[in-house]
mmCIF file of C-alpha atoms and ligand atoms in Angstrom:
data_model
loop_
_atom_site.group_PDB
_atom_site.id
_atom_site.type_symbol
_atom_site.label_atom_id
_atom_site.label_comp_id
_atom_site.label_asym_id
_atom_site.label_seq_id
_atom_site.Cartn_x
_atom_site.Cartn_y
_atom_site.Cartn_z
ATOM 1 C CA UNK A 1 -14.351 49.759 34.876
ATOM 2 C CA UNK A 2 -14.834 48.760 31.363
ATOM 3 C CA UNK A 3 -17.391 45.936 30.469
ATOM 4 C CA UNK A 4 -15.448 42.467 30.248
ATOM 5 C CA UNK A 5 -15.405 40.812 26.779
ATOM 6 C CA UNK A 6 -15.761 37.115 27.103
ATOM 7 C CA UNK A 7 -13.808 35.560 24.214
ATOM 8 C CA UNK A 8 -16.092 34.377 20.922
ATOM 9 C CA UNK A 9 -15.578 31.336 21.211
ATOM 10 C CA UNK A 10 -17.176 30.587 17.430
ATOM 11 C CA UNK A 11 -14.307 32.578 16.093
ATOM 12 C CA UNK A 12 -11.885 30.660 17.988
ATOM 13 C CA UNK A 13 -12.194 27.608 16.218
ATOM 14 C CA UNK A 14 -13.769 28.885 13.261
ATOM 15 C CA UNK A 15 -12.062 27.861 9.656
ATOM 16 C CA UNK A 16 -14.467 29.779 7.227
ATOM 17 C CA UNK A 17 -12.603 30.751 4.325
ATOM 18 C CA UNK A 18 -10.136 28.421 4.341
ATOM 19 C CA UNK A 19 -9.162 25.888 2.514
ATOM 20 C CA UNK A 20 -7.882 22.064 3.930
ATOM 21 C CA UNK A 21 -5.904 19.701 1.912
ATOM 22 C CA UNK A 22 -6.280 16.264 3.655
ATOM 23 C CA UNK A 23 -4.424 13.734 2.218
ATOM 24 C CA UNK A 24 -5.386 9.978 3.316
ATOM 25 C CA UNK A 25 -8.824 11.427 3.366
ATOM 26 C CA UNK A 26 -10.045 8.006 2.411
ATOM 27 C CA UNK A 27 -9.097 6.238 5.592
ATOM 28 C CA UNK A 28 -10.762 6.518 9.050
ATOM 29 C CA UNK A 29 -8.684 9.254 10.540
ATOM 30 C CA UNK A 30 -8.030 11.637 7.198
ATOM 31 C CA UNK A 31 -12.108 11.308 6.614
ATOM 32 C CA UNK A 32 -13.092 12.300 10.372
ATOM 33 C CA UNK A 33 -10.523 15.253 9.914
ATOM 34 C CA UNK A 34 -12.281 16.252 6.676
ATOM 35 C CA UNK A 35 -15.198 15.929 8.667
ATOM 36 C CA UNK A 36 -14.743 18.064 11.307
ATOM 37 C CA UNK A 37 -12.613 20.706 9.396
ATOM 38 C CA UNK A 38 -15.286 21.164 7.256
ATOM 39 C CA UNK A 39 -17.950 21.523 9.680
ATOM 40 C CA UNK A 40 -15.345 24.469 10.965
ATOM 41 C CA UNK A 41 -16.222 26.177 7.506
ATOM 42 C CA UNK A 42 -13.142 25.033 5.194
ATOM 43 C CA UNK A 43 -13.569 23.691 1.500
ATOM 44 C CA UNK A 44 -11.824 20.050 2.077
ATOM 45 C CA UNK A 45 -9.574 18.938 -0.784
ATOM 46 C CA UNK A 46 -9.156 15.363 -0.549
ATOM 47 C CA UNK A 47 -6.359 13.072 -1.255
ATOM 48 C CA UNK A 48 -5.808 9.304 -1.813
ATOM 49 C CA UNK A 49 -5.889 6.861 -4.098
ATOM 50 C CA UNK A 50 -8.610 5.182 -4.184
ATOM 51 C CA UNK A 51 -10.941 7.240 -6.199
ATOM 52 C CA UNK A 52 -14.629 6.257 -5.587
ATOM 53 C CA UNK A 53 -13.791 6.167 -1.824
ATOM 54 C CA UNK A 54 -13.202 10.107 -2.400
ATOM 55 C CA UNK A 55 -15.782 10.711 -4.949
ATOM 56 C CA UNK A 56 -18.113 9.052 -2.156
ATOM 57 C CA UNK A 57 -16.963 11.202 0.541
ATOM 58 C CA UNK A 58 -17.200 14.489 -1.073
ATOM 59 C CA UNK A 59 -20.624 13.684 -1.790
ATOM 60 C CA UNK A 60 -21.372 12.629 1.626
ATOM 61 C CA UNK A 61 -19.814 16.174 2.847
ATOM 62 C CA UNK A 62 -21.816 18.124 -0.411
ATOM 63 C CA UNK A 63 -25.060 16.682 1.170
ATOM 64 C CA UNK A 64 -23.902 17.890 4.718
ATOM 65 C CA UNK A 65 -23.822 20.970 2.689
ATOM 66 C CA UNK A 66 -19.578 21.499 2.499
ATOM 67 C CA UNK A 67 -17.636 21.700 -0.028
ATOM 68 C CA UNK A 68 -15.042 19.106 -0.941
ATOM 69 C CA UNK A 69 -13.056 18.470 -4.200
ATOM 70 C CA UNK A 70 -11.568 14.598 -4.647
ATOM 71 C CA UNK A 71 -8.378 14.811 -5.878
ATOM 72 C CA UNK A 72 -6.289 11.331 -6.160
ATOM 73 C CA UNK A 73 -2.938 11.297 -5.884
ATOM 74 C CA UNK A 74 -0.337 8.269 -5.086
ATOM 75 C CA UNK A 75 2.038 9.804 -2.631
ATOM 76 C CA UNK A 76 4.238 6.731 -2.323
ATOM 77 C CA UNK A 77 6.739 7.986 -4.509
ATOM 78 C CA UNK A 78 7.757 11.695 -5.641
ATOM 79 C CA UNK A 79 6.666 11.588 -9.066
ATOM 80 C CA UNK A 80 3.019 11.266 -7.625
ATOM 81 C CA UNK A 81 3.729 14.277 -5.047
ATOM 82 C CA UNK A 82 4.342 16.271 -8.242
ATOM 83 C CA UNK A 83 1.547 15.012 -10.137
ATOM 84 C CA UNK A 84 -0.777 16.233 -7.384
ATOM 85 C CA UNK A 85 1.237 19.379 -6.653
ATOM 86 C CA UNK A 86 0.971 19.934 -10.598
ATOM 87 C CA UNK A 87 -2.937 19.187 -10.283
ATOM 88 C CA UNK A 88 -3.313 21.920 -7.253
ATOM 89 C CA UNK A 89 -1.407 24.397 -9.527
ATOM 90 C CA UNK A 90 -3.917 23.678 -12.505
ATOM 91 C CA UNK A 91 -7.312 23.935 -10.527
ATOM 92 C CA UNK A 92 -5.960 26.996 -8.966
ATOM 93 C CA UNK A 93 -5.887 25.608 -5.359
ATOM 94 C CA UNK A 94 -3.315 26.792 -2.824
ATOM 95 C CA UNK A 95 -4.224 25.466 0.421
ATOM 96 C CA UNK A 96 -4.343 27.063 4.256
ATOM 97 C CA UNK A 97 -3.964 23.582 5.906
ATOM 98 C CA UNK A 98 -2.460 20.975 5.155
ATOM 99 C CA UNK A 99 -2.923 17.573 7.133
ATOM 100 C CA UNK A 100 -0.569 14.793 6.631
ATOM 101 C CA UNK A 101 -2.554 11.727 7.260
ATOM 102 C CA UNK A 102 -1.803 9.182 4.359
ATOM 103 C CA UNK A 103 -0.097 6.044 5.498
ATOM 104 C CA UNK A 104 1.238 3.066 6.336
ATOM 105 C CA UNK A 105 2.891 0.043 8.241
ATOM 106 C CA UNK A 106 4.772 -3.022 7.704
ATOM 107 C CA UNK A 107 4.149 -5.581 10.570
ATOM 108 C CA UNK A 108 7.716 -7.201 10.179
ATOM 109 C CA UNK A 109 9.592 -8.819 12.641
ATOM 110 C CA UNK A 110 13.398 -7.097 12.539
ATOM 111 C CA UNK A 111 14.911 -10.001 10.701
ATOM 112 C CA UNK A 112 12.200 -9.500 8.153
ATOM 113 C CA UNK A 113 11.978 -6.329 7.318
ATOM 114 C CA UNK A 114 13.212 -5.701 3.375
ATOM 115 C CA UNK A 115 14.715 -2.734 2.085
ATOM 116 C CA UNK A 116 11.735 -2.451 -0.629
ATOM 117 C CA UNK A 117 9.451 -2.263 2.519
ATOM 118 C CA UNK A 118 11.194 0.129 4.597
ATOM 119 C CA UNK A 119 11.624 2.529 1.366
ATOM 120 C CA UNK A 120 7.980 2.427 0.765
ATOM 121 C CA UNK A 121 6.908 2.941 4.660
ATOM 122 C CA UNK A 122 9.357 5.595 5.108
ATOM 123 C CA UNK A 123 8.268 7.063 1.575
ATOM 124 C CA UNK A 124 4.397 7.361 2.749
ATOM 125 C CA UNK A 125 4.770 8.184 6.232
ATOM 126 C CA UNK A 126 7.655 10.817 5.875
ATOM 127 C CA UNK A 127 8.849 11.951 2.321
ATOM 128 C CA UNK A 128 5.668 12.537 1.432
ATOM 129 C CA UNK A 129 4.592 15.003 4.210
ATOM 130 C CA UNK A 130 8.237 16.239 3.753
ATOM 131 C CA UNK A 131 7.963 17.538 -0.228
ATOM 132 C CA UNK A 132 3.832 18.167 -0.172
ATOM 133 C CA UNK A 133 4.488 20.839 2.745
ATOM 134 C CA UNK A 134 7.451 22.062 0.764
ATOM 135 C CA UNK A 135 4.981 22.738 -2.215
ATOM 136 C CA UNK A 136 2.164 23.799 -0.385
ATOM 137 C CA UNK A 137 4.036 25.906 2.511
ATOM 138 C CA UNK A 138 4.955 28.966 -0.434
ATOM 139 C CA UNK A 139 1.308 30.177 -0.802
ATOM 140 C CA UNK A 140 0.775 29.494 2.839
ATOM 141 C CA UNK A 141 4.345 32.083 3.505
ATOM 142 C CA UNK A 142 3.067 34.869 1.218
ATOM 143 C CA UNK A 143 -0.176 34.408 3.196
ATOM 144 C CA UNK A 144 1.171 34.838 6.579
ATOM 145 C CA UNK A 145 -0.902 32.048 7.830
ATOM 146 C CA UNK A 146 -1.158 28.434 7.935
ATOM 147 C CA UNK A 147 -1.433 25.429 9.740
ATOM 148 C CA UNK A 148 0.391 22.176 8.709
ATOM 149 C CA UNK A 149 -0.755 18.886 10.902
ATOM 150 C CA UNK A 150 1.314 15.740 10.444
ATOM 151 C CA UNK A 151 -0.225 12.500 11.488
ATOM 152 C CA UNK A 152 2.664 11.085 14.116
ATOM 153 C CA UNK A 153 1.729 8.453 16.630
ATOM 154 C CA UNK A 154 2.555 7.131 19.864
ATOM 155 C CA UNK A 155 5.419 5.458 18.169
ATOM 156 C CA UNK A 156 6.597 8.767 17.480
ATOM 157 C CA UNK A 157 7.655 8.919 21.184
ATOM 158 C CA UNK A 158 8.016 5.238 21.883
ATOM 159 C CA UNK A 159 9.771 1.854 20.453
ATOM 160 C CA UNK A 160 7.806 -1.193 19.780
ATOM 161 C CA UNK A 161 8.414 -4.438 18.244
ATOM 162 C CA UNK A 162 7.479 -5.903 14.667
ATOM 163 C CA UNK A 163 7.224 -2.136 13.745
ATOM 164 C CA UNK A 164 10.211 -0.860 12.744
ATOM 165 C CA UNK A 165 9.726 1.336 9.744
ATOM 166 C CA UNK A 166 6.726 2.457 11.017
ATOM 167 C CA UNK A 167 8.349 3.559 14.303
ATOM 168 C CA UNK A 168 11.157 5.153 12.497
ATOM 169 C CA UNK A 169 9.271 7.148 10.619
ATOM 170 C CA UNK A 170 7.127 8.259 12.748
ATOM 171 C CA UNK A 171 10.073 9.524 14.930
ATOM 172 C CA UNK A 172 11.373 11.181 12.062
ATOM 173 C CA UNK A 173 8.422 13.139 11.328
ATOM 174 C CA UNK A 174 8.651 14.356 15.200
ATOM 175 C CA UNK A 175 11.203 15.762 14.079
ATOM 176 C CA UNK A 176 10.480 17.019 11.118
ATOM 177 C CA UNK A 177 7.620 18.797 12.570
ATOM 178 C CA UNK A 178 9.698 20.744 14.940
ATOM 179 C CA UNK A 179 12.512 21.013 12.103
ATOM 180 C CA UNK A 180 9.711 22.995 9.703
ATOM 181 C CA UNK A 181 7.998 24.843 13.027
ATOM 182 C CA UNK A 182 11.490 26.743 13.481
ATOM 183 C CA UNK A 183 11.267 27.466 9.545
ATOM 184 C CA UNK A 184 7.633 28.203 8.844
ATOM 185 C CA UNK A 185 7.349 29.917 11.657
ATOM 186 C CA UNK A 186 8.283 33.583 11.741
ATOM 187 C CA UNK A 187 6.054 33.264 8.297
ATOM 188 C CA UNK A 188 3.118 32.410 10.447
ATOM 189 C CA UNK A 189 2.880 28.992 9.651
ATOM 190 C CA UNK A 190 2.232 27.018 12.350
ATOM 191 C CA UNK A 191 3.529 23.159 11.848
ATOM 192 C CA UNK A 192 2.575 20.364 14.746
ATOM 193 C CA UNK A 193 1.529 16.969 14.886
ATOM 194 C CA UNK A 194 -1.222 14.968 16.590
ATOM 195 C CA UNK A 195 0.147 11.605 17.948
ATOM 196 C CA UNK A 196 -2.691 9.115 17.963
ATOM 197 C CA UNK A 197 -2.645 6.338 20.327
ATOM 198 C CA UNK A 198 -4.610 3.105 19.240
ATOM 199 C CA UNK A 199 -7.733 4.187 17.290
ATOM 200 C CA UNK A 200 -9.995 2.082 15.940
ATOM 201 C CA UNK A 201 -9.470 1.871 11.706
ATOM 202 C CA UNK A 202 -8.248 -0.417 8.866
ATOM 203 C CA UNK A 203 -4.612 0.406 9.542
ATOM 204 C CA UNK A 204 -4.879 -1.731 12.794
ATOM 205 C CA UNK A 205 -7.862 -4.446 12.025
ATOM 206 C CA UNK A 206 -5.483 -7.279 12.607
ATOM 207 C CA UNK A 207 -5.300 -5.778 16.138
ATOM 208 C CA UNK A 208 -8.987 -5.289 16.519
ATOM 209 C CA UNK A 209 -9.359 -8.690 15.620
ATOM 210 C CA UNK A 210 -6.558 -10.079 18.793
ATOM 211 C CA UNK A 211 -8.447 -10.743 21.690
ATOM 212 C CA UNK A 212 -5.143 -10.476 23.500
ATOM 213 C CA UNK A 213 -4.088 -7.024 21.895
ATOM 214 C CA UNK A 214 -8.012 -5.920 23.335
ATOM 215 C CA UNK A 215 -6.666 -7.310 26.574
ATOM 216 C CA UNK A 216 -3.749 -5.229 26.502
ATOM 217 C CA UNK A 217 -6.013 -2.324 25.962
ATOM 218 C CA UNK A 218 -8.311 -3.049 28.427
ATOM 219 C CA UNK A 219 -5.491 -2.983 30.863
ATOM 220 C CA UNK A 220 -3.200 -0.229 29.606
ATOM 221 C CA UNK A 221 -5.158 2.537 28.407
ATOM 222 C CA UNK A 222 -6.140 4.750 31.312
ATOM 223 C CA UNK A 223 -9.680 4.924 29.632
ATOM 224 C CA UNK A 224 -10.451 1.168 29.411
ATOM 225 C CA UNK A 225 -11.345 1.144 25.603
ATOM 226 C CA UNK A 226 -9.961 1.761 21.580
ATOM 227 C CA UNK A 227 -9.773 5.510 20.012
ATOM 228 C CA UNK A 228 -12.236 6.332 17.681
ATOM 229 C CA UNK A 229 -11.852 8.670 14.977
ATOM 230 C CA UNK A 230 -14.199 11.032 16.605
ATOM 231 C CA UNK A 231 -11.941 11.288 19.409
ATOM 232 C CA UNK A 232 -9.416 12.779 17.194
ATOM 233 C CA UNK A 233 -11.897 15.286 16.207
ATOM 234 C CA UNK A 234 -11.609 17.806 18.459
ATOM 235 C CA UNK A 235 -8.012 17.881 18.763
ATOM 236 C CA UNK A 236 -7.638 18.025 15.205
ATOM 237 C CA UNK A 237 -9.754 21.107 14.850
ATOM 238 C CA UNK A 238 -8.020 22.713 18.081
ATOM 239 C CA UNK A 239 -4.236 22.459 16.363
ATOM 240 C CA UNK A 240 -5.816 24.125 12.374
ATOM 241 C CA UNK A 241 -7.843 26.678 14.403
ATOM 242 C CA UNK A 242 -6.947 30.246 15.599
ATOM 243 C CA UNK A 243 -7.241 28.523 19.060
ATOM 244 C CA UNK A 244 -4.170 27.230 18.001
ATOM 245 C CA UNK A 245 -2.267 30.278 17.046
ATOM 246 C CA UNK A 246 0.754 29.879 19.285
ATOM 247 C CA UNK A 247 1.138 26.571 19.243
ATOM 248 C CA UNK A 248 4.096 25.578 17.159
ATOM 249 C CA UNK A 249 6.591 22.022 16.912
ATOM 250 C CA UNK A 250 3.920 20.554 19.554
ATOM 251 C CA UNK A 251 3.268 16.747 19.612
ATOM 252 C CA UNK A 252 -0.527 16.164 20.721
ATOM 253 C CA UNK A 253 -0.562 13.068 21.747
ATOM 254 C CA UNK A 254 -4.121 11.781 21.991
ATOM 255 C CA UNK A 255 -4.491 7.793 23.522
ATOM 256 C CA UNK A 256 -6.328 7.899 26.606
ATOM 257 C CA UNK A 257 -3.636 8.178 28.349
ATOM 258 C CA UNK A 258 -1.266 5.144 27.448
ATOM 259 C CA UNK A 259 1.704 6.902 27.214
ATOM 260 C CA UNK A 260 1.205 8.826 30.428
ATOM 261 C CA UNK A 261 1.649 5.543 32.935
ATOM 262 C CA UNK A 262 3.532 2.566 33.219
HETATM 263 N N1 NAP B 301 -5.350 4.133 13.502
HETATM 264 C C1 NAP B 301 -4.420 4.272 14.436
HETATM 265 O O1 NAP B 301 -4.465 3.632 15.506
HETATM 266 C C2 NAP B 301 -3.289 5.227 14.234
HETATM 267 C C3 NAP B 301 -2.504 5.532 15.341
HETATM 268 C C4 NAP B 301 -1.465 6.429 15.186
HETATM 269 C C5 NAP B 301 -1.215 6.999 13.966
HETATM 270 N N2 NAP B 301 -1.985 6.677 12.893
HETATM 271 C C6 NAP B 301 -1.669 7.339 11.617
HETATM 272 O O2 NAP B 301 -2.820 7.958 11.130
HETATM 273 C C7 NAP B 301 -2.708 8.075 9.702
HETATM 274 C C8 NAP B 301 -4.002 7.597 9.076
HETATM 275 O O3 NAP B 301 -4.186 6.226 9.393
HETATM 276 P P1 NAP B 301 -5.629 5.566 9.529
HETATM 277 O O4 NAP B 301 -5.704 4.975 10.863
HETATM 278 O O5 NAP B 301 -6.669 6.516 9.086
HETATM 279 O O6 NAP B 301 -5.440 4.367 8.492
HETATM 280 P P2 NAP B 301 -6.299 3.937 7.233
HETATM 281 O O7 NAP B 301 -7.743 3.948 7.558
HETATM 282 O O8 NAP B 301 -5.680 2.676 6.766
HETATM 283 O O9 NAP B 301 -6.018 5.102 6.179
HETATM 284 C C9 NAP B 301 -4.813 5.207 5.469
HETATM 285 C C10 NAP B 301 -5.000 6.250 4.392
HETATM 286 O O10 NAP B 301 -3.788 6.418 3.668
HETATM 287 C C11 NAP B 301 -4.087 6.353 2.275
HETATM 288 N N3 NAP B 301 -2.936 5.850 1.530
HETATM 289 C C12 NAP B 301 -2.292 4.663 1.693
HETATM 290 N N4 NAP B 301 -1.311 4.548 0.792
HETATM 291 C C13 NAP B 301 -1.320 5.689 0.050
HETATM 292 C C14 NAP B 301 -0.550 6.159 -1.034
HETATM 293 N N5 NAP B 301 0.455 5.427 -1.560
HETATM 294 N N6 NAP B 301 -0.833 7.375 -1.555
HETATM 295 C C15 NAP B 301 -1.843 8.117 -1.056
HETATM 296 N N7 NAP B 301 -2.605 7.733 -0.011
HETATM 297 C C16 NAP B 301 -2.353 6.523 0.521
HETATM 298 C C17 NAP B 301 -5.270 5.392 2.192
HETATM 299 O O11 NAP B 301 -6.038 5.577 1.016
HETATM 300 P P3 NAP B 301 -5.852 4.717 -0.325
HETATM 301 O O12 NAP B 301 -5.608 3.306 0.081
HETATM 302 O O13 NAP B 301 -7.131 4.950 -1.054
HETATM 303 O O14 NAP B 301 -4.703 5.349 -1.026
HETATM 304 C C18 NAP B 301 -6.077 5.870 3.389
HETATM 305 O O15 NAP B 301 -6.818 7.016 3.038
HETATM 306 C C19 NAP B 301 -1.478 7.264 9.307
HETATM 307 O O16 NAP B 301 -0.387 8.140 9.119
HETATM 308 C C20 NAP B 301 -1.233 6.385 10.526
HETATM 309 O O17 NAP B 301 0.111 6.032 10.659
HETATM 310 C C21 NAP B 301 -3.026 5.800 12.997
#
């Protein structure tokens, strides 16, 4: 009988060679994913706005020895999708992964919410991802390999109040993801999203700061406690990785469990 071969598991989830466009790689869960993907052995390109928070980061990762490349880009509207597509182009840079992180919310009541407001939520949070993966996913074809990771939520899968943009786009992009899995595909690009549950960052500090939202937590969360960005790590890697090679249109949902009781 012929010797077993255990699998390698340092191949598995290594990403050396690649290279990882992050974009809100400023904010606490786009930085831990730049973070972890570069520990995995990709270059990191990251993408936001605010451009000392990137220039900061990159040198952060440089120390850690990676290497990362700052690139800001306001993706609230299509003319700044093009600018940074057009910026990619120029530096030569036609990246493996792509993870859609950048975003946003509008904590409006239904009566309140504006059509300026709901335009600019559902621009972030879904025609962004939408037309960046439609530039990027070309190089990725001809390749025969990528991964594309869109930031959903639990809200991709559930309702809640004073979050209605928010919650329509990220059921949109639920569908989007599965809409661009049965595309990219047969070209070997593999398109999914990771659905965080609460996790601590800024997007959410006027809920860190509720004692009654911590409450809630407390009591609904299988786990007892917040997410924090590291606990998106893992998953994050898992879903860019070769692990991941036959996962496709899958929503990861990662909240201790919220969503799985009542
Ligand atoms: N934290 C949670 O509990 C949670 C749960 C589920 C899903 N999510 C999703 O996770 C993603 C990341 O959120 P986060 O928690 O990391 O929030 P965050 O810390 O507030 O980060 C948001 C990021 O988006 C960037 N951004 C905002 N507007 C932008 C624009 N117009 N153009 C380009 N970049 C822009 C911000 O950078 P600049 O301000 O510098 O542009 C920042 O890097 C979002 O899609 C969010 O919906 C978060």
């Amino acid at each position: 009988m012929p010797a077993e071969r255990l699998p390698e598991l340092g191949s598995l989830f290594s990403l050396a060679g690649r290279t990882a466009l992050i974009t809100g790689a400023s904010g606490g869960i786009g930085a831990a994913a730049a973070r972890v993907l570069a520990a995995a052995g990709a270059r990191v390109i990251l993408v936001a706005r605010t451009l000392d928070r990137l220039d900061a980061q990159a040198a952060a990762l440089g120390k850690a020895g990676a290497e990362a490349l700052p690139l800001p880009a306001d993706l609230g509207a299509q003319d700044g999708v093009d600018a940074l597509v057009g910026a990619l182009a120029a530096a030569g840079e036609a990246p493996d992964i792509l993870v859609n992180s950048a975003g946003m919310i509008d904590r409006a009541p239904f009566d309140a919410v504006t059509p300026p407001r709901w335009d600019q939520v559902l621009g972030l949070n879904l025609t962004a991802p939408m037309f960046l993966t439609q530039a990027l996913a070309p190089a990725m074809r001809a390749r025969g390999w990528g991964r594309v990771v869109n930031i959903g939520s639990i809200l991709a899968l559930q309702g809640k109040k004073n979050a209605h943009s928010y919650t329509a786009s990220k059921h949109a992009i639920a569908g989007l993801t599965r809409s661009m899995a049965a595309e990219l595909g047969p070209h070997g690009v593999c398109v999914n999203a990771l659905c965080p549950g609460y996790i601590r960052t800024e997007i959410n500090t006027v809920l860190q700061e509720d004692p009654a939202f911590g409450a809630m937590i407390a009591a609904r969360v299988p786990l007892g406690r917040w997410g924090e960005t590291s606990d998106l790590s893992g998953p994050l890697l898992f879903l860019c990785s070769p692990a991941a090679a036959y996962l496709n249109g899958h929503m990861l949902v990662v909240d201790g469990g919220m969503t799985a009781v009542h």
